[in-house]
Amino acid sequence: MRSIFDDARGGAPMDSRLALALAAVVALAVVTTGQLGLVIGAGAALCVIGTGLILAGLGRLIAPGTRWFVCLLFAATFASMADMIGGVAAPKIASAAGFYLPLTAVNCALAASWGAFEEGATPGRVLSGAVKKGVFCLAALTIVGCARELLGAGTLFGAALCAGFQPVRVIALAPGGFLIGGMALALACLIARRRAAKGGGKV
Amino acid sequence: MPYRKAARGEGRRQGMSETIKIAALFIGCVFTDNIVFSRYLGENPAFAGPERIRASARLGAGVALVAAITSIAASALYYFVLIPLGIEFLKTVLFALLAALALWASGRVFRGERWGARFPAALHGLIAVISVALGLALFGIQSAEGFLHGALTGVFGGAGFFLAVVVMAGVRARVALSDVPQCLRGLPIGLISAGLISLAFMGFSGFFRSMTG
């Protein structure tokens, strides 16, 4: 009998990048400015890299049946640390981010732990993969935050860019996050397809 | 006698306002501030879940159950243990452990085996459930309105998640029959559809406001 939670995987096979993108989508609820994107992205990056560092060092010692639980424990610990650091370094932004900062960090760290226990995963590969995924989270959330701030308020990191710009208010609201996220993913997909077509590789 | 009447009236008014608060919380969690379409919790199963509505309903019910158990336990832990001891900073770690425990327990109940034994296969389910359960537990205590509010946020939020997962399964089934451009297939069209549904759900906020004055 299938578990009800097995259905969460869906019909289509998922790759690690898609899992990471979906894990970071939760932050779109509050990432309406570049600053918020930067702070939440930095928290997620810290958590992803910290969890990756632990898994690179201790991954082989963790019993197979307890892996997801251990991953979650380390991810939540690093997320708490990121939350506390955010509260000290940027208290106003961390307060605006609320519980989304630790939640995004936990989600991204769990998604990034994909492949850490695969056959042939050396500590070096696990760590370099974690760094890449952490940087991806930071860059993706900052770019999406900047795009929403630019379109939704006509500013970038709080500075007005051009006078007379009519902001698209809906972009700063909840539906705007989905629309921007969907369009960004479609653009990434289009670029990947064009590249693959040029190189003659598989899409 | 007039004092007793006045006290009874006051009590009834307080009871009414408490009932209205709970009703507002329910409508907020399910419609106006739906946890998927407005709070962005639980996108994983909502956008990359099964296409069949029946399977989606099973998934939604399971995740809602885990979220409700986690929120009730987390709210009790926060208000009766963490605040009195002054160790609120441990909330994320402890709530994550509670969510994992609730997930493990429900996995045992529904399947009769250790759910977490298959790590890579279980990862998507884990992220999905943790996102909803941990998110609702943290969201419930954010407003600091007490144990009942925190616990009910989880229960009602689970109901909102169930609704969203079923709605998104219907949308996916419909999109599967349409000729969607190649680059929009899959998650992008799912997110754009969710944005449009989110716009529709925003309409409920005006409806509720006009009802309550």
XYZ file of C-alpha atoms in Angstrom:
416
model
C 0.000 0.000 0.000
C 1.302 3.433 -0.902
C 1.779 5.895 1.901
C -0.281 9.068 1.652
C 2.999 10.985 1.781
C 4.455 9.099 -1.178
C 2.001 11.082 -3.295
C 3.886 14.263 -2.461
C 6.518 13.197 -4.954
C 4.041 13.527 -7.780
C 3.891 11.731 -11.067
C 6.806 13.474 -12.751
C 10.368 12.694 -11.676
C 11.922 15.610 -9.843
C 15.512 16.721 -10.023
C 17.515 18.402 -7.280
C 17.313 21.893 -8.855
C 13.544 21.757 -9.078
C 13.332 20.526 -5.474
C 15.544 23.432 -4.348
C 13.494 25.960 -6.345
C 10.267 24.639 -4.820
C 11.799 24.718 -1.347
C 12.743 28.384 -1.800
C 9.286 29.364 -3.131
C 8.002 29.627 0.463
C 10.063 32.821 0.879
C 8.057 34.580 -1.853
C 5.414 35.339 0.775
C 7.671 38.034 2.221
C 10.391 38.619 -0.377
C 8.946 41.796 -1.865
C 12.172 43.830 -1.761
C 15.798 43.212 -2.662
C 16.882 43.645 0.966
C 14.450 40.999 2.202
C 15.584 38.655 -0.561
C 19.212 39.232 0.371
C 18.688 38.594 4.107
C 16.474 35.499 3.666
C 18.784 34.213 0.913
C 21.820 34.702 3.147
C 20.062 32.820 5.969
C 19.179 29.980 3.587
C 22.738 29.908 2.211
C 24.199 29.723 5.735
C 21.872 26.868 6.614
C 22.507 24.955 3.359
C 26.294 25.308 3.624
C 26.316 24.497 7.367
C 24.203 21.369 6.898
C 26.343 20.397 3.877
C 29.501 20.782 5.968
C 28.119 18.485 8.672
C 26.880 15.913 6.144
C 30.238 16.006 4.322
C 32.031 15.249 7.584
C 29.631 12.863 9.265
C 27.441 11.614 6.410
C 28.911 8.098 6.378
C 28.455 7.703 10.137
C 24.706 8.376 10.084
C 22.588 5.211 10.098
C 20.399 4.932 6.935
C 17.132 4.782 8.875
C 17.794 8.037 10.720
C 19.192 10.169 7.858
C 16.157 12.366 7.212
C 15.718 12.948 10.926
C 19.390 13.936 11.407
C 19.249 16.195 8.327
C 16.161 17.905 9.726
C 17.794 18.351 13.134
C 20.923 19.993 11.683
C 18.864 22.081 9.247
C 16.641 23.372 12.073
C 19.684 24.134 14.247
C 21.378 26.137 11.503
C 18.055 27.839 10.693
C 17.762 28.956 14.329
C 21.310 30.304 14.133
C 20.506 32.142 10.891
C 17.380 33.594 12.513
C 19.360 34.832 15.534
C 22.165 36.266 13.366
C 19.555 37.995 11.186
C 17.908 39.435 14.306
C 21.229 40.962 15.387
C 22.663 42.011 11.998
C 19.471 43.361 10.383
C 16.753 43.489 13.078
C 14.168 45.419 11.029
C 14.452 43.172 7.976
C 14.547 39.989 10.100
C 11.429 41.180 11.902
C 9.701 41.801 8.547
C 10.748 38.340 7.400
C 9.265 36.779 10.576
C 9.159 32.998 10.661
C 9.841 32.781 6.929
C 13.580 33.193 7.506
C 14.049 29.957 9.520
C 11.362 28.142 7.516
C 12.995 28.912 4.151
C 16.385 27.958 5.579
C 15.091 24.568 6.819
C 13.321 23.865 3.504
C 16.365 24.773 1.393
C 18.761 22.775 3.598
C 16.536 19.692 3.367
C 16.229 20.043 -0.408
C 19.986 20.617 -0.715
C 20.741 17.424 1.222
C 19.534 15.587 -1.889
C 22.388 13.434 -3.143
C 24.490 13.718 0.024
C 24.042 10.004 0.722
C 24.240 8.747 -2.867
C 26.807 6.164 -3.947
C 30.143 7.820 -4.709
C 29.330 11.061 -2.894
C 32.683 12.110 -1.453
C 32.888 14.735 1.333
C 34.467 17.194 -1.133
C 31.642 16.769 -3.653
C 28.976 17.052 -0.954
C 30.541 20.252 0.376
C 31.069 21.860 -3.040
C 27.496 20.936 -3.976
C 26.214 22.543 -0.775
C 28.165 25.749 -1.483
C 26.766 25.899 -5.037
C 23.220 25.332 -3.791
C 23.647 27.935 -1.039
C 24.839 30.511 -3.560
C 21.905 29.553 -5.841
C 19.439 30.225 -2.984
C 21.064 33.581 -2.192
C 21.165 34.691 -5.833
C 17.660 33.445 -6.701
C 15.947 35.087 -3.734
C 17.841 38.361 -4.185
C 17.012 38.515 -7.910
C 13.324 37.710 -7.315
C 13.198 40.294 -4.485
C 14.787 42.943 -6.709
C 12.392 42.126 -9.579
C 9.337 42.401 -7.318
C 10.603 45.642 -5.759
C 11.385 47.117 -9.166
C 8.030 46.219 -10.724
C 5.908 46.565 -7.597
C 7.303 49.820 -6.194
C 9.642 51.235 -8.838
C 12.617 51.167 -6.445
C 15.745 49.050 -6.046
C 17.137 48.509 -2.524
C 14.978 51.449 -1.432
C 16.266 53.900 -4.062
C 13.831 55.269 -6.665
C 15.117 54.479 -10.151
C 13.048 56.579 -12.516
C 10.477 59.293 -11.921
C 7.020 58.765 -13.330
C 7.219 54.971 -13.243
C 3.775 53.464 -12.658
C 4.287 50.494 -10.304
C 2.382 47.253 -10.870
C 0.990 46.897 -7.353
C -0.163 43.311 -7.758
C 3.460 42.175 -8.103
C 4.123 43.182 -4.478
C 1.061 41.222 -3.303
C 0.751 37.440 -2.819
C -0.347 36.635 -6.419
C 2.619 38.608 -7.758
C 5.057 36.214 -6.106
C 3.522 33.268 -7.946
C 3.447 35.138 -11.249
C 7.062 36.311 -10.944
C 8.191 32.859 -9.765
C 6.415 31.152 -12.668
C 7.813 33.568 -15.231
C 11.347 33.303 -13.808
C 11.184 29.493 -13.997
C 9.791 29.628 -17.539
C 12.645 31.952 -18.549
C 15.225 29.648 -16.941
C 13.631 26.697 -18.770
C 13.703 28.571 -22.091
C 17.377 29.492 -21.671
C 18.276 25.901 -20.727
C 16.426 24.596 -23.792
C 18.136 27.075 -26.162
C 21.545 26.160 -24.708
C 20.839 22.478 -25.035
C 19.623 22.952 -28.610
C 22.791 24.899 -29.499
C 25.052 22.281 -27.940
C 23.019 19.452 -29.494
C 22.545 17.951 -26.045
C 19.548 16.541 -24.284
C 17.030 19.040 -22.807
C -29.966 41.376 40.290
C -29.007 44.082 37.781
C -25.333 43.318 38.525
C -25.879 39.631 37.788
C -27.707 40.493 34.555
C -24.917 42.830 33.500
C -22.270 40.195 34.312
C -24.230 37.584 32.327
C -24.490 39.992 29.390
C -20.773 40.707 29.558
C -19.978 36.992 29.623
C -22.250 36.367 26.642
C -20.609 39.237 24.731
C -17.136 37.814 25.477
C -18.280 34.359 24.348
C -19.678 35.862 21.149
C -16.492 37.785 20.428
C -14.458 34.598 21.038
C -16.716 32.686 18.627
C -16.418 35.454 16.026
C -12.623 35.391 16.456
C -12.550 31.633 15.855
C -14.860 31.971 12.832
C -12.642 34.751 11.471
C -9.569 32.573 12.008
C -11.240 29.702 10.107
C -12.265 31.908 7.185
C -8.826 33.528 7.236
C -6.906 30.225 7.172
C -9.117 28.571 4.547
C -10.139 31.427 2.227
C -8.840 34.974 2.702
C -5.324 34.036 3.902
C -5.128 30.505 2.523
C -1.849 28.987 3.638
C -0.888 27.916 0.109
C -2.233 30.772 -2.027
C -1.456 33.583 0.371
C 1.140 32.286 2.846
C 3.089 30.098 0.393
C 3.294 27.123 2.763
C 3.247 23.641 1.217
C 3.903 24.452 -2.438
C 5.680 21.183 -3.008
C 2.606 18.902 -2.946
C 0.314 21.638 -4.238
C 2.326 22.266 -7.416
C 4.215 19.017 -7.940
C 1.751 16.597 -6.403
C -0.385 13.927 -8.042
C -2.758 14.770 -10.906
C -5.553 12.551 -9.645
C -7.913 14.440 -7.347
C -8.476 11.377 -5.153
C -4.746 10.933 -4.487
C -4.427 14.682 -3.865
C -7.258 14.551 -1.349
C -5.520 11.686 0.480
C -2.275 13.634 0.519
C -4.024 16.807 1.686
C -5.806 14.961 4.480
C -2.595 13.299 5.648
C -0.587 16.521 5.674
C -3.471 18.373 7.370
C -3.512 15.734 10.103
C 0.248 16.032 10.692
C 0.011 19.838 10.676
C -2.839 19.816 13.188
C -1.039 17.431 15.569
C 2.191 19.440 15.263
C 0.481 22.791 15.836
C -1.413 21.617 18.933
C 1.750 20.080 20.441
C 3.925 23.050 19.412
C 1.503 25.594 20.818
C 1.322 23.733 24.138
C 5.107 23.408 24.244
C 5.613 27.091 23.472
C 3.100 28.568 25.934
C 3.514 26.078 28.789
C 7.232 25.213 28.619
C 9.365 27.504 26.443
C 7.928 30.858 27.598
C 7.946 30.034 31.343
C 11.538 28.780 31.054
C 12.608 31.710 28.838
C 14.007 29.474 26.081
C 11.854 30.602 23.141
C 14.919 30.651 20.874
C 14.710 26.828 20.731
C 11.298 26.953 19.054
C 12.441 26.217 15.483
C 14.457 23.142 16.464
C 11.810 21.769 18.824
C 8.929 22.427 16.434
C 10.861 20.718 13.612
C 11.380 17.707 15.870
C 7.678 17.715 16.775
C 6.755 17.833 13.070
C 9.127 14.939 12.376
C 7.649 12.965 15.273
C 4.080 13.621 14.085
C 5.087 12.619 10.556
C 6.774 9.439 11.755
C 3.818 8.507 13.935
C 1.273 9.090 11.166
C 3.503 7.191 8.755
C 3.355 4.222 11.124
C -0.386 4.514 11.539
C -1.128 4.779 7.814
C 1.457 2.388 6.514
C 2.628 0.248 9.390
C 6.335 0.636 8.685
C 9.129 3.089 9.343
C 8.418 5.809 6.840
C 11.784 7.475 7.044
C 13.773 4.384 6.180
C 13.936 5.245 2.454
C 15.770 8.546 2.570
C 15.907 9.875 -1.009
C 12.382 8.712 -1.841
C 11.014 10.202 1.343
C 12.740 13.557 0.899
C 10.023 15.261 -1.158
C 7.329 14.120 1.213
C 9.430 15.266 4.126
C 9.989 18.763 2.686
C 6.291 19.040 1.854
C 5.079 18.030 5.283
C 7.734 19.946 7.199
C 6.986 23.084 5.200
C 3.305 22.942 6.159
C 3.592 21.586 9.715
C 6.562 23.705 10.824
C 5.214 26.752 9.007
C 1.797 26.503 10.661
C 3.333 25.864 14.085
C 5.531 28.980 13.742
C 2.675 31.004 12.220
C 0.330 30.038 15.068
C 2.588 31.425 17.765
C 3.630 34.513 15.787
C 0.618 36.578 16.820
C 1.100 35.485 20.485
C -2.648 35.208 21.104
C -2.445 32.149 23.313
C -2.559 28.371 23.141
C -6.039 28.022 21.606
C -5.281 30.431 18.750
C -2.003 28.656 17.973
C -3.593 25.198 18.036
C -6.606 26.245 15.938
C -4.337 27.930 13.383
C -2.811 24.511 12.698
C -6.179 22.760 12.452
C -7.773 25.388 10.180
C -4.568 25.852 8.203
C -4.611 22.110 7.502
C -8.154 22.487 6.152
C -6.949 25.353 3.935
C -4.094 23.174 2.685
C -6.533 20.360 1.864
C -8.667 22.759 -0.176
C -5.639 24.164 -2.014
C -4.203 20.743 -2.877
C -7.538 19.550 -4.292
C -8.014 22.791 -6.276
C -4.485 22.559 -7.692
C -5.002 18.898 -8.662
C -8.081 19.973 -10.623
C -6.093 22.739 -12.308
C -3.268 20.315 -13.188
C -5.729 17.822 -14.658
C -7.210 20.609 -16.792
C -3.788 21.971 -17.841
C -2.730 18.451 -18.885
C -5.418 18.568 -21.604
C -4.337 21.993 -22.871
C -1.634 22.922 -25.362
C 0.781 24.729 -23.056
C 3.998 26.244 -24.549
C 7.016 24.006 -23.959
C 8.864 26.355 -21.590
C 5.771 26.839 -19.404
C 5.008 23.144 -18.907
C 5.179 21.756 -15.381
C 5.988 24.005 -12.459
C 5.909 27.422 -14.286
C 2.293 27.030 -15.448
C 1.433 25.647 -11.991
C 2.809 28.778 -10.327
C 1.064 31.111 -12.784
C -2.237 29.241 -12.276
C -1.743 29.525 -8.503
C -1.189 33.280 -8.908
C -4.528 33.598 -10.701
C -6.306 31.453 -8.064
C -4.620 33.553 -5.391
C -6.122 36.663 -7.005
C -9.549 35.009 -6.866
C -9.043 34.081 -3.194
C -8.123 37.704 -2.447
C -11.697 38.569 -3.377
C -12.920 36.695 -0.298
C -11.240 39.271 1.964
C -13.548 42.027 0.712
C -16.566 39.729 0.994
C -15.743 38.845 4.619
C -15.018 42.480 5.507
C -18.360 43.607 4.106
C -20.122 40.794 6.031
C -18.583 41.747 9.384
C -18.787 45.460 8.717
